[in-house]
Coordinates of C-alpha atoms in Angstrom, one line a residue:
Chain A
M277 CA 0.0 0.0 0.0
Q278 CA 1.3 3.5 -0.9
C279 CA 2.0 5.7 2.1
H280 CA 0.6 9.2 2.6
P281 CA 1.5 10.0 6.2
R282 CA -0.1 13.0 7.9
R283 CA 1.9 15.6 9.6
G284 CA 2.6 14.6 13.1
Q285 CA 1.7 11.0 12.4
G286 CA 3.9 8.3 13.9
R287 CA 5.9 5.8 12.1
L288 CA 7.7 2.6 12.8
W289 CA 11.2 1.5 11.8
I290 CA 12.1 -2.1 12.2
V291 CA 15.8 -1.7 12.6
S292 CA 18.5 -4.4 12.0
L293 CA 21.4 -3.9 14.3
G294 CA 23.7 -6.4 12.5
P295 CA 26.1 -8.4 14.6
G296 CA 26.3 -5.6 17.2
A297 CA 29.4 -3.5 16.6
A298 CA 28.8 0.0 15.2
D299 CA 31.2 -0.9 12.3
Y300 CA 28.5 -3.1 10.8
L301 CA 25.4 -0.9 11.5
T302 CA 24.2 0.5 8.2
P303 CA 23.8 4.3 7.7
R304 CA 20.0 3.7 7.1
A305 CA 19.7 2.0 10.5
A306 CA 21.7 4.7 12.3
E307 CA 19.5 7.4 10.7
A308 CA 16.3 5.7 11.9
L309 CA 17.7 5.5 15.4
R310 CA 18.7 9.2 15.2
Q311 CA 15.1 10.2 14.1
A312 CA 13.2 8.0 16.5
Q313 CA 11.8 9.4 19.7
V314 CA 11.1 6.0 21.1
V315 CA 13.5 2.9 20.9
V316 CA 12.1 -0.5 21.8
G317 CA 14.2 -3.7 22.1
Y318 CA 15.6 -6.6 23.9
K319 CA 17.9 -5.3 26.7
T320 CA 21.0 -7.1 25.4
Y321 CA 20.7 -5.4 22.0
L322 CA 20.0 -2.0 23.4
D323 CA 23.2 -2.2 25.5
L324 CA 25.1 -2.6 22.2
I325 CA 23.8 0.8 20.9
E326 CA 23.8 2.6 24.2
P327 CA 25.6 5.7 22.8
L328 CA 22.8 6.2 20.2
L329 CA 20.0 6.2 22.8
H330 CA 20.7 9.5 24.6
G331 CA 17.6 11.6 25.1
K332 CA 15.2 9.0 23.8
T333 CA 12.5 7.1 25.5
V334 CA 13.9 3.6 25.8
L335 CA 11.6 0.6 26.3
A336 CA 13.7 -2.5 27.2
S337 CA 12.5 -5.9 28.0
G338 CA 13.8 -9.4 28.4
M339 CA 13.9 -12.6 26.4
R340 CA 10.6 -14.2 25.2
K341 CA 8.9 -10.8 25.5
E342 CA 8.8 -10.3 21.7
I343 CA 5.1 -9.9 21.4
E344 CA 4.9 -7.4 24.2
R345 CA 7.7 -5.4 22.5
C346 CA 5.9 -5.4 19.2
R347 CA 2.6 -4.3 20.7
K348 CA 4.3 -1.5 22.6
A349 CA 6.1 -0.3 19.5
V350 CA 3.0 -0.3 17.4
E351 CA 0.9 1.4 20.1
R352 CA 3.5 4.2 20.5
A353 CA 3.7 4.7 16.7
L354 CA -0.1 4.9 16.5
K355 CA 0.0 7.6 19.2
G356 CA 2.2 9.7 17.0
D357 CA 5.8 8.8 17.9
G358 CA 8.6 7.8 15.6
V359 CA 9.5 4.4 16.9
A360 CA 12.5 2.3 16.2
L361 CA 12.0 -1.4 17.1
V362 CA 15.5 -3.0 17.2
S363 CA 16.5 -6.5 16.4
G364 CA 19.9 -8.2 16.4
G365 CA 21.4 -9.4 13.1
D366 CA 18.8 -8.9 10.3
A367 CA 15.3 -8.2 11.6
G368 CA 13.9 -10.3 8.8
I369 CA 15.8 -13.5 9.7
Y370 CA 14.6 -15.1 12.9
G371 CA 14.0 -11.4 14.0
M372 CA 11.2 -9.0 14.8
A373 CA 9.9 -8.1 11.4
G374 CA 7.3 -10.9 11.0
L375 CA 5.8 -10.5 14.4
V376 CA 5.2 -6.8 13.8
F377 CA 3.1 -7.6 10.7
D378 CA 1.3 -10.4 12.6
V379 CA 0.5 -8.0 15.4
C380 CA -0.8 -5.3 13.1
Q381 CA -2.9 -7.7 11.2
S382 CA -4.5 -9.1 14.4
L383 CA -5.1 -5.6 15.8
G384 CA -6.6 -4.4 12.5
V385 CA -3.9 -1.7 12.1
A386 CA -3.6 -0.7 8.4
V387 CA 0.1 -0.6 7.5
C388 CA 1.7 1.1 4.5
D389 CA 5.2 1.1 3.0
G390 CA 7.3 3.7 4.8
L391 CA 9.8 3.8 2.0
A392 CA 7.3 4.6 -0.7
Q393 CA 5.5 7.6 0.7
G394 CA 3.6 10.5 -1.0
D395 CA 2.4 13.8 0.4
D396 CA -1.3 13.3 0.9
A397 CA -3.0 12.6 4.3
G398 CA -3.8 9.0 5.1
E399 CA -4.6 6.7 7.9
A400 CA -2.2 3.8 7.5
L401 CA 0.9 3.4 9.7
P402 CA 4.1 3.8 7.7
I403 CA 6.4 0.8 8.4
E404 CA 10.0 0.4 7.0
V405 CA 12.0 -2.8 7.5
I406 CA 15.7 -1.9 7.4
P407 CA 17.8 -4.9 6.4
G408 CA 21.1 -5.6 8.0
V409 CA 24.1 -8.0 8.3
A410 CA 22.6 -11.3 9.5
A411 CA 24.4 -13.5 12.0
F412 CA 25.4 -16.0 9.4
N413 CA 26.8 -13.3 7.1
A414 CA 29.0 -12.2 10.0
A415 CA 30.0 -15.7 11.0
A416 CA 30.9 -16.7 7.5
S417 CA 33.2 -13.6 7.0
L418 CA 35.2 -14.6 10.1
L419 CA 35.6 -18.2 8.9
G420 CA 36.7 -17.3 5.3
A421 CA 34.1 -18.2 2.7
P422 CA 31.9 -21.1 3.8
L423 CA 28.6 -19.9 2.3
M424 CA 29.7 -19.5 -1.3
H425 CA 27.3 -22.1 -2.7
D426 CA 23.6 -22.9 -2.0
F427 CA 22.8 -23.1 1.7
A428 CA 20.0 -23.8 4.1
S429 CA 19.4 -22.0 7.4
I430 CA 17.8 -24.0 10.2
S431 CA 17.0 -23.0 13.7
L432 CA 17.3 -25.9 16.2
S433 CA 14.9 -24.2 18.6
D434 CA 11.8 -26.4 19.2
H435 CA 10.0 -23.6 21.1
L436 CA 7.6 -22.8 18.2
T437 CA 8.5 -25.5 15.7
P438 CA 8.0 -29.3 16.3
W439 CA 11.2 -31.3 16.3
T440 CA 9.8 -33.6 13.5
V441 CA 9.8 -30.5 11.2
I442 CA 13.4 -29.6 12.2
E443 CA 14.6 -33.1 11.7
K444 CA 13.0 -33.3 8.3
R445 CA 14.8 -30.2 7.2
L446 CA 18.2 -31.4 8.5
M447 CA 17.7 -34.6 6.5
A448 CA 16.7 -32.7 3.3
A449 CA 19.5 -30.2 3.6
A450 CA 22.1 -32.8 4.3
E451 CA 21.0 -35.2 1.5
A452 CA 20.9 -32.4 -1.1
D453 CA 24.4 -31.2 -0.1
F454 CA 23.5 -27.7 1.0
V455 CA 25.9 -25.8 3.2
I456 CA 23.9 -25.6 6.4
A457 CA 23.7 -22.7 8.9
L458 CA 22.5 -23.8 12.3
Y459 CA 20.9 -21.2 14.6
N460 CA 20.0 -21.7 18.3
P461 CA 22.2 -24.8 18.7
R462 CA 21.3 -25.1 22.4
S463 CA 17.7 -25.1 23.6
A464 CA 16.7 -24.6 27.2
S465 CA 14.2 -27.4 26.8
R466 CA 16.5 -29.7 24.8
P467 CA 20.2 -29.2 25.8
D468 CA 21.2 -32.1 23.6
V469 CA 19.8 -30.6 20.4
L470 CA 23.1 -30.1 18.6
D471 CA 24.1 -33.7 19.3
R472 CA 20.8 -34.9 17.8
A473 CA 21.2 -32.7 14.8
R474 CA 24.8 -34.0 14.2
S475 CA 23.5 -37.5 14.3
V476 CA 20.9 -36.7 11.6
L477 CA 23.5 -35.0 9.4
L478 CA 26.0 -37.9 9.8
R479 CA 23.4 -40.2 8.2
Y480 CA 24.0 -38.4 4.9
R481 CA 27.4 -36.6 5.2
S482 CA 30.9 -37.6 5.9
G483 CA 32.3 -37.2 9.4
E484 CA 35.2 -35.3 7.8
T485 CA 32.8 -32.5 6.6
P486 CA 34.3 -29.2 7.7
V487 CA 32.3 -27.2 10.3
G488 CA 32.8 -23.7 11.5
V489 CA 31.6 -22.5 15.0
V490 CA 31.3 -18.8 15.6
H491 CA 30.4 -17.4 19.0
R492 CA 29.3 -13.7 19.4
A493 CA 30.6 -12.6 16.0
M494 CA 31.9 -9.0 16.1
R495 CA 31.1 -8.6 19.8
A496 CA 33.0 -8.7 23.0
G497 CA 33.8 -12.3 23.8
Q498 CA 34.0 -13.4 20.1
R499 CA 35.5 -16.8 19.5
H500 CA 35.5 -18.9 16.3
W501 CA 37.1 -22.2 15.3
V502 CA 36.9 -24.9 12.7
T503 CA 36.3 -28.6 13.3
T504 CA 34.7 -31.6 11.5
L505 CA 31.2 -33.0 11.7
K506 CA 32.4 -36.0 13.6
D507 CA 34.2 -33.9 16.2
L508 CA 31.5 -31.3 16.7
V509 CA 30.4 -31.2 20.3
G510 CA 27.5 -29.3 21.9
S511 CA 29.4 -28.3 25.1
N512 CA 30.9 -25.1 23.8
V513 CA 27.8 -23.5 22.2
D514 CA 24.8 -21.4 23.3
M515 CA 22.1 -19.3 21.8
Q516 CA 24.7 -16.7 20.6
T517 CA 26.5 -19.3 18.5
V518 CA 26.1 -19.9 14.8
I519 CA 27.4 -23.2 13.3
L520 CA 28.2 -23.5 9.6
V521 CA 28.4 -27.1 8.2
G522 CA 30.1 -27.3 4.8
N523 CA 28.9 -29.1 1.7
S524 CA 30.8 -32.0 0.0
Q525 CA 33.2 -29.6 -1.7
T526 CA 34.1 -27.5 1.3
Y527 CA 37.7 -27.6 2.4
L528 CA 39.9 -26.2 5.3
W529 CA 43.1 -24.4 4.4
S530 CA 45.4 -22.6 6.8
G531 CA 42.5 -22.4 9.3
W532 CA 40.1 -20.9 6.8
M533 CA 36.8 -22.7 5.8
I534 CA 36.2 -22.4 2.0
T535 CA 33.3 -23.6 -0.2
P536 CA 34.0 -23.5 -3.9
R537 CA 31.5 -21.6 -6.0
G538 CA 30.6 -24.6 -8.2
Y539 CA 30.9 -28.3 -8.9
L540 CA 32.4 -28.1 -12.3
Q541 CA 36.1 -27.4 -12.3
K542 CA 35.7 -25.2 -15.4
Y543 CA 38.2 -22.7 -14.3
T544 CA 41.9 -23.1 -13.9
L545 CA 43.7 -20.7 -11.6
Chain B
M74 CA 46.6 -17.8 11.2
Q75 CA 47.5 -14.8 13.3
C76 CA 48.6 -11.7 11.3
H77 CA 51.9 -9.8 11.8
P78 CA 52.0 -7.4 8.9
R79 CA 55.3 -5.7 8.1
R80 CA 55.3 -1.9 7.7
G81 CA 54.5 -1.1 4.1
Q82 CA 53.1 -4.6 3.5
G83 CA 50.0 -4.7 1.4
R84 CA 46.7 -6.0 2.5
L85 CA 43.4 -7.1 1.0
W86 CA 39.9 -6.2 2.0
I87 CA 37.0 -8.2 0.4
V88 CA 34.3 -5.5 0.6
S89 CA 30.6 -6.3 0.6
L90 CA 28.8 -3.3 -1.0
G91 CA 25.3 -4.5 0.1
P92 CA 22.4 -3.9 -2.4
G93 CA 24.1 -0.8 -3.8
A94 CA 22.8 2.4 -2.2
A95 CA 25.2 4.1 0.2
D96 CA 22.5 3.9 2.9
Y97 CA 23.2 0.2 3.3
L98 CA 27.0 0.2 3.0
T99 CA 28.5 -0.6 6.4
P100 CA 31.0 1.8 8.1
R101 CA 33.5 -1.0 8.0
A102 CA 33.2 -1.4 4.2
A103 CA 33.3 2.4 3.8
E104 CA 36.5 2.6 5.9
A105 CA 38.2 -0.1 3.8
L106 CA 37.3 1.8 0.6
R107 CA 38.7 4.9 2.2
Q108 CA 42.0 3.3 3.1
A109 CA 42.5 1.4 -0.1
Q110 CA 44.9 2.7 -2.8
V111 CA 43.6 0.2 -5.3
V112 CA 39.9 -0.8 -5.9
V113 CA 39.1 -3.8 -8.0
G114 CA 35.6 -4.8 -9.1
Y115 CA 32.9 -5.5 -11.6
K116 CA 32.2 -2.3 -13.5
T117 CA 28.4 -2.3 -12.6
Y118 CA 29.3 -2.3 -8.9
L119 CA 32.1 0.2 -9.1
D120 CA 29.6 2.6 -10.7
L121 CA 27.5 2.4 -7.6
I122 CA 30.3 3.7 -5.4
E123 CA 31.8 6.2 -7.9
P124 CA 32.0 9.0 -5.3
L125 CA 34.2 6.9 -3.1
L126 CA 36.8 6.1 -5.8
H127 CA 38.3 9.6 -6.3
G128 CA 42.1 9.5 -6.4
K129 CA 42.4 5.7 -6.3
T130 CA 43.7 3.3 -8.9
V131 CA 40.5 1.6 -10.1
L132 CA 40.7 -1.7 -11.9
A133 CA 37.3 -2.5 -13.5
S134 CA 36.3 -5.5 -15.5
G135 CA 33.2 -7.2 -17.0
M136 CA 31.1 -10.1 -16.1
R137 CA 32.7 -13.6 -16.0
K138 CA 36.1 -12.0 -15.3
E139 CA 36.0 -13.0 -11.6
I140 CA 39.2 -15.0 -11.7
E141 CA 41.1 -12.2 -13.4
R142 CA 39.9 -9.7 -10.8
C143 CA 40.9 -11.9 -7.9
R144 CA 44.4 -12.5 -9.4
K145 CA 44.9 -8.8 -10.0
A146 CA 43.7 -7.9 -6.5
V147 CA 46.1 -10.5 -4.9
E148 CA 49.0 -9.5 -7.1
R149 CA 48.6 -5.8 -6.2
A150 CA 48.3 -6.6 -2.5
L151 CA 51.5 -8.7 -2.7
K152 CA 53.3 -5.7 -4.2
G153 CA 52.4 -3.6 -1.2
D154 CA 49.2 -1.9 -2.0
G155 CA 46.1 -1.7 0.2
V156 CA 43.5 -3.3 -2.1
A157 CA 39.7 -3.4 -1.9
L158 CA 38.1 -6.1 -3.9
V159 CA 34.4 -5.2 -4.1
S160 CA 31.4 -7.5 -4.4
G161 CA 27.7 -6.7 -4.7
G162 CA 25.5 -7.9 -1.8
D163 CA 27.5 -10.0 0.6
A164 CA 30.9 -11.0 -0.7
G165 CA 30.5 -14.4 1.1
I166 CA 27.2 -15.3 -0.6
Y167 CA 27.6 -16.1 -4.3
G168 CA 30.3 -13.4 -4.2
M169 CA 34.0 -13.0 -4.5
A170 CA 35.3 -14.2 -1.1
G171 CA 35.6 -17.9 -1.9
L172 CA 37.5 -17.3 -5.2
V173 CA 40.1 -15.2 -3.4
F174 CA 41.0 -18.0 -1.0
D175 CA 40.9 -20.5 -4.0
V176 CA 43.3 -18.2 -5.9
C177 CA 45.7 -17.8 -2.9
Q178 CA 45.8 -21.5 -2.2
S179 CA 46.6 -22.3 -5.9
L180 CA 49.3 -19.6 -6.1
G181 CA 50.8 -20.7 -2.8
V182 CA 50.2 -17.3 -1.1
A183 CA 50.1 -17.6 2.7
V184 CA 47.1 -15.7 4.0
C185 CA 46.4 -14.5 7.5
D186 CA 43.5 -13.0 9.3
G187 CA 43.5 -9.2 8.7
L188 CA 41.2 -8.6 11.7
A189 CA 43.4 -10.4 14.2
Q190 CA 46.8 -8.7 13.7
G191 CA 49.7 -8.2 16.0
D192 CA 52.8 -6.1 15.7
D193 CA 55.6 -8.5 14.6
A194 CA 56.9 -8.8 11.1
G195 CA 55.6 -11.7 9.0
E196 CA 55.2 -12.9 5.5
A197 CA 51.5 -13.8 5.2
L198 CA 49.1 -11.5 3.3
P199 CA 46.4 -10.1 5.7
I200 CA 42.9 -10.6 4.3
E201 CA 39.7 -9.3 5.9
V202 CA 36.3 -10.4 4.6
I203 CA 33.8 -7.6 5.4
P204 CA 30.3 -8.9 5.5
G205 CA 27.3 -7.0 4.1
V206 CA 23.6 -6.9 3.5
A207 CA 22.9 -9.8 1.0
A208 CA 20.5 -9.5 -1.9
F209 CA 17.9 -11.7 -0.1
N210 CA 18.1 -9.6 3.1
A211 CA 17.4 -6.5 1.0
A212 CA 14.7 -8.2 -1.0
A213 CA 13.0 -9.6 2.0
S214 CA 12.8 -6.2 3.8
L215 CA 11.0 -4.7 0.8
L216 CA 8.4 -7.5 0.7
G217 CA 7.7 -7.4 4.5
A218 CA 8.9 -10.5 6.4
P219 CA 9.1 -13.5 4.1
L220 CA 12.3 -15.1 5.5
M221 CA 11.3 -15.3 9.1
H222 CA 11.5 -19.1 9.3
D223 CA 14.1 -21.7 8.0
F224 CA 15.0 -21.0 4.4
A225 CA 17.2 -22.3 1.6
S226 CA 19.0 -20.2 -0.9
I227 CA 19.4 -21.8 -4.4
S228 CA 21.1 -20.3 -7.5
L229 CA 19.5 -21.4 -10.7
S230 CA 22.6 -20.7 -12.7
D231 CA 23.9 -24.0 -14.3
H232 CA 27.2 -22.4 -15.4
L233 CA 29.2 -24.1 -12.7
T234 CA 26.7 -26.5 -11.2
P235 CA 25.0 -29.4 -13.0
W236 CA 21.2 -28.9 -13.3
T237 CA 20.7 -32.3 -11.7
V238 CA 22.2 -30.9 -8.4
I239 CA 20.0 -27.8 -8.7
E240 CA 16.9 -29.9 -9.3
K241 CA 17.7 -32.1 -6.3
R242 CA 18.0 -29.1 -4.0
L243 CA 14.7 -27.6 -5.3
M244 CA 13.0 -30.9 -4.5
A245 CA 14.6 -31.2 -1.1
A246 CA 13.8 -27.6 -0.1
A247 CA 10.2 -27.8 -1.4
E248 CA 9.4 -31.1 0.3
A249 CA 10.9 -30.0 3.7
D250 CA 8.8 -26.7 3.6
F251 CA 11.7 -24.3 3.5
V252 CA 11.1 -20.7 2.4
I253 CA 13.2 -20.6 -0.7
A254 CA 15.3 -17.8 -2.2
L255 CA 16.1 -18.2 -5.9
Y256 CA 19.1 -16.4 -7.3
N257 CA 19.9 -16.0 -11.0
P258 CA 16.4 -16.9 -12.2
R259 CA 17.4 -16.4 -15.8
S260 CA 20.4 -18.1 -17.3
A261 CA 22.0 -17.2 -20.6
S262 CA 22.3 -20.8 -21.6
R263 CA 18.9 -21.8 -20.2
P264 CA 16.3 -19.0 -20.5
D265 CA 13.5 -21.2 -19.2
V266 CA 15.2 -22.0 -16.0
L267 CA 12.6 -20.3 -13.8
D268 CA 9.8 -22.2 -15.5
R269 CA 11.6 -25.5 -14.9
A270 CA 12.2 -24.6 -11.2
R271 CA 8.6 -23.7 -10.8
S272 CA 7.5 -27.1 -12.2
V273 CA 9.7 -28.8 -9.7
L274 CA 8.4 -26.8 -6.7
L275 CA 4.8 -27.4 -7.8
R276 CA 5.3 -31.2 -7.4
Y277 CA 5.5 -30.5 -3.6
R278 CA 3.9 -27.2 -2.9
S279 CA 0.5 -25.6 -3.5
G280 CA 0.0 -23.3 -6.5
E281 CA -1.3 -20.8 -4.0
T282 CA 2.0 -20.5 -2.2
P283 CA 2.9 -16.8 -2.0
V284 CA 5.9 -15.7 -4.0
G285 CA 7.7 -12.3 -3.9
V286 CA 9.7 -11.0 -6.8
V287 CA 12.3 -8.2 -6.2
H288 CA 14.2 -6.6 -9.0
R289 CA 17.2 -4.3 -8.3
A290 CA 16.5 -3.9 -4.6
M291 CA 17.6 -0.5 -3.3
R292 CA 18.9 0.6 -6.7
A293 CA 17.6 2.8 -9.6
G294 CA 14.9 0.8 -11.4
Q295 CA 13.8 -1.1 -8.2
R296 CA 10.5 -3.0 -8.7
H297 CA 8.9 -5.6 -6.5
W298 CA 5.6 -7.4 -6.4
V299 CA 3.9 -10.5 -4.9
T300 CA 2.2 -13.3 -6.7
T301 CA 1.7 -17.1 -6.3
L302 CA 3.6 -20.0 -7.4
K303 CA 1.1 -21.0 -10.0
D304 CA 1.2 -17.5 -11.5
L305 CA 5.0 -17.0 -11.4
V306 CA 6.3 -16.3 -14.8
G307 CA 9.9 -16.0 -16.1
S308 CA 9.3 -13.2 -18.5
N309 CA 9.9 -10.3 -16.1
V310 CA 13.1 -11.5 -14.4
D311 CA 16.8 -11.3 -15.0
M312 CA 20.1 -11.9 -13.2
Q313 CA 19.4 -8.8 -11.0
T314 CA 16.1 -10.4 -9.7
V315 CA 15.7 -12.4 -6.5
I316 CA 12.6 -14.5 -6.0
L317 CA 11.4 -15.6 -2.5
V318 CA 9.0 -18.5 -2.4
G319 CA 7.0 -18.8 0.9
N320 CA 6.6 -21.9 3.1
S321 CA 3.2 -23.5 3.8
Q322 CA 2.5 -20.9 6.5
T323 CA 3.4 -17.8 4.5
Y324 CA 0.5 -15.4 3.8
L325 CA -0.1 -12.2 1.9
W326 CA -1.7 -9.2 3.7
S327 CA -2.2 -5.8 2.3
G328 CA 0.4 -6.4 -0.3
W329 CA 2.9 -7.7 2.3
M330 CA 4.4 -11.1 2.3
I331 CA 4.7 -12.6 5.8
T332 CA 6.0 -15.9 7.1
P333 CA 5.1 -16.6 10.8
R334 CA 8.0 -17.4 13.1
G335 CA 6.8 -20.9 14.0
Y336 CA 4.3 -23.6 13.4
L337 CA 2.8 -23.9 16.9
Q338 CA 0.2 -21.2 17.5
K339 CA 1.5 -20.8 21.1
Y340 CA 1.1 -17.0 21.1
T341 CA -2.1 -15.1 21.1
L342 CA -2.0 -11.5 20.0

């Protein structure tokens, strides 16, 4: 829907913070944070952008309060505020973007495209989703070039998805030789989730398959290392870890993890 | 490998430009472009960052010259220059990062981590991969929130990958209900590639599955629209188009394409 915001009407930016460091925050995201009167987010992420929050109304909340944050953000925007709802990584990938639209639909709030606005008055709430550097983009860059060919991203959290669906996806991705990005490799309700995933993958893939593990990419406490599928263990990981499993062509070289861009050795170097 | 660059030693940044507009170029990428004496890239991408190239040695080349660009970038860095090799979107996703490591390995060039450098002298070439906003991140943000759940990214180009591999991945991703991002939906050698992909997907997925088509996200000439799998046609797409196919839960609402974050309706709004 075309946007025609009224003067003084609120608006909502869904802001991707990227991996966390200011070096990877896009100018568009920084501008939205500058313009916003109200910033809403998970406390851990707000701490990462503390210098940008001076003088703003900050509404922080804890984990698993996503719906509450979305409702608050939409309510404040409807009252006339410029609201930035922040999300780590890319807001469109396991982030806050989808929930905002779900909430607006359920509340009967008409929404229009905040990027495509005209000058006339209107009633719809302008929303802009600002894309960012996702966690797997950041993780891959630290490891070298593991995502260079087709890949699948799978969250191992069974909080809102049945394990049978997750398992089916692991099997499909392994059998079709995708590079695989695993999110949420430790679940509160299922601490052995990575070991279970590894067992599924090993039905289809060699134990020598290179694996990269990245913890807190581009943040304080960053650690990353490479291993193989047979040696991958769940003891060192948590919800801030992303794991990248190579395809059949992926190789390790001097500590780097590299996936060639194709299967046909058409090029000579 | 830990980096210990010598004074006056060259270095190589693999720079992700994001979708193209300066609004989505990370500060880290901008800083690398500022420091570089030499910038190497595909002409179309260099045109997007023309204001940042003033006073630099610019080595531009055309499509399918990727290996030549990589070799040139590595050679100049070994001679002592600070070299930025640019890539559209995220350099680690169907970009230039993998080829650089391939080239260095084949030339016997020792490479170290440009982000983790110390003070001592050393012989290895410092390389830093700077992640960015990938094409599907940008495309998803314009459509709403289509990538909110597990997804697979598949290139339909059969230039370096046999069609049998591509077809197998399409089947696996469709059957396991991944959201699917399709890159390179038109191939010079196979102009009907999107129609073929659609036929494969329709074996497993409803014709009513929502599909988003995004052409030149965040660039001049940007266009995007939503349709369904049965109505998806290959006539409007080219190599600068990304197509996002929803999963079984994805819905269209007011022109937006939205994938819920889970399968269990645990939350009430």
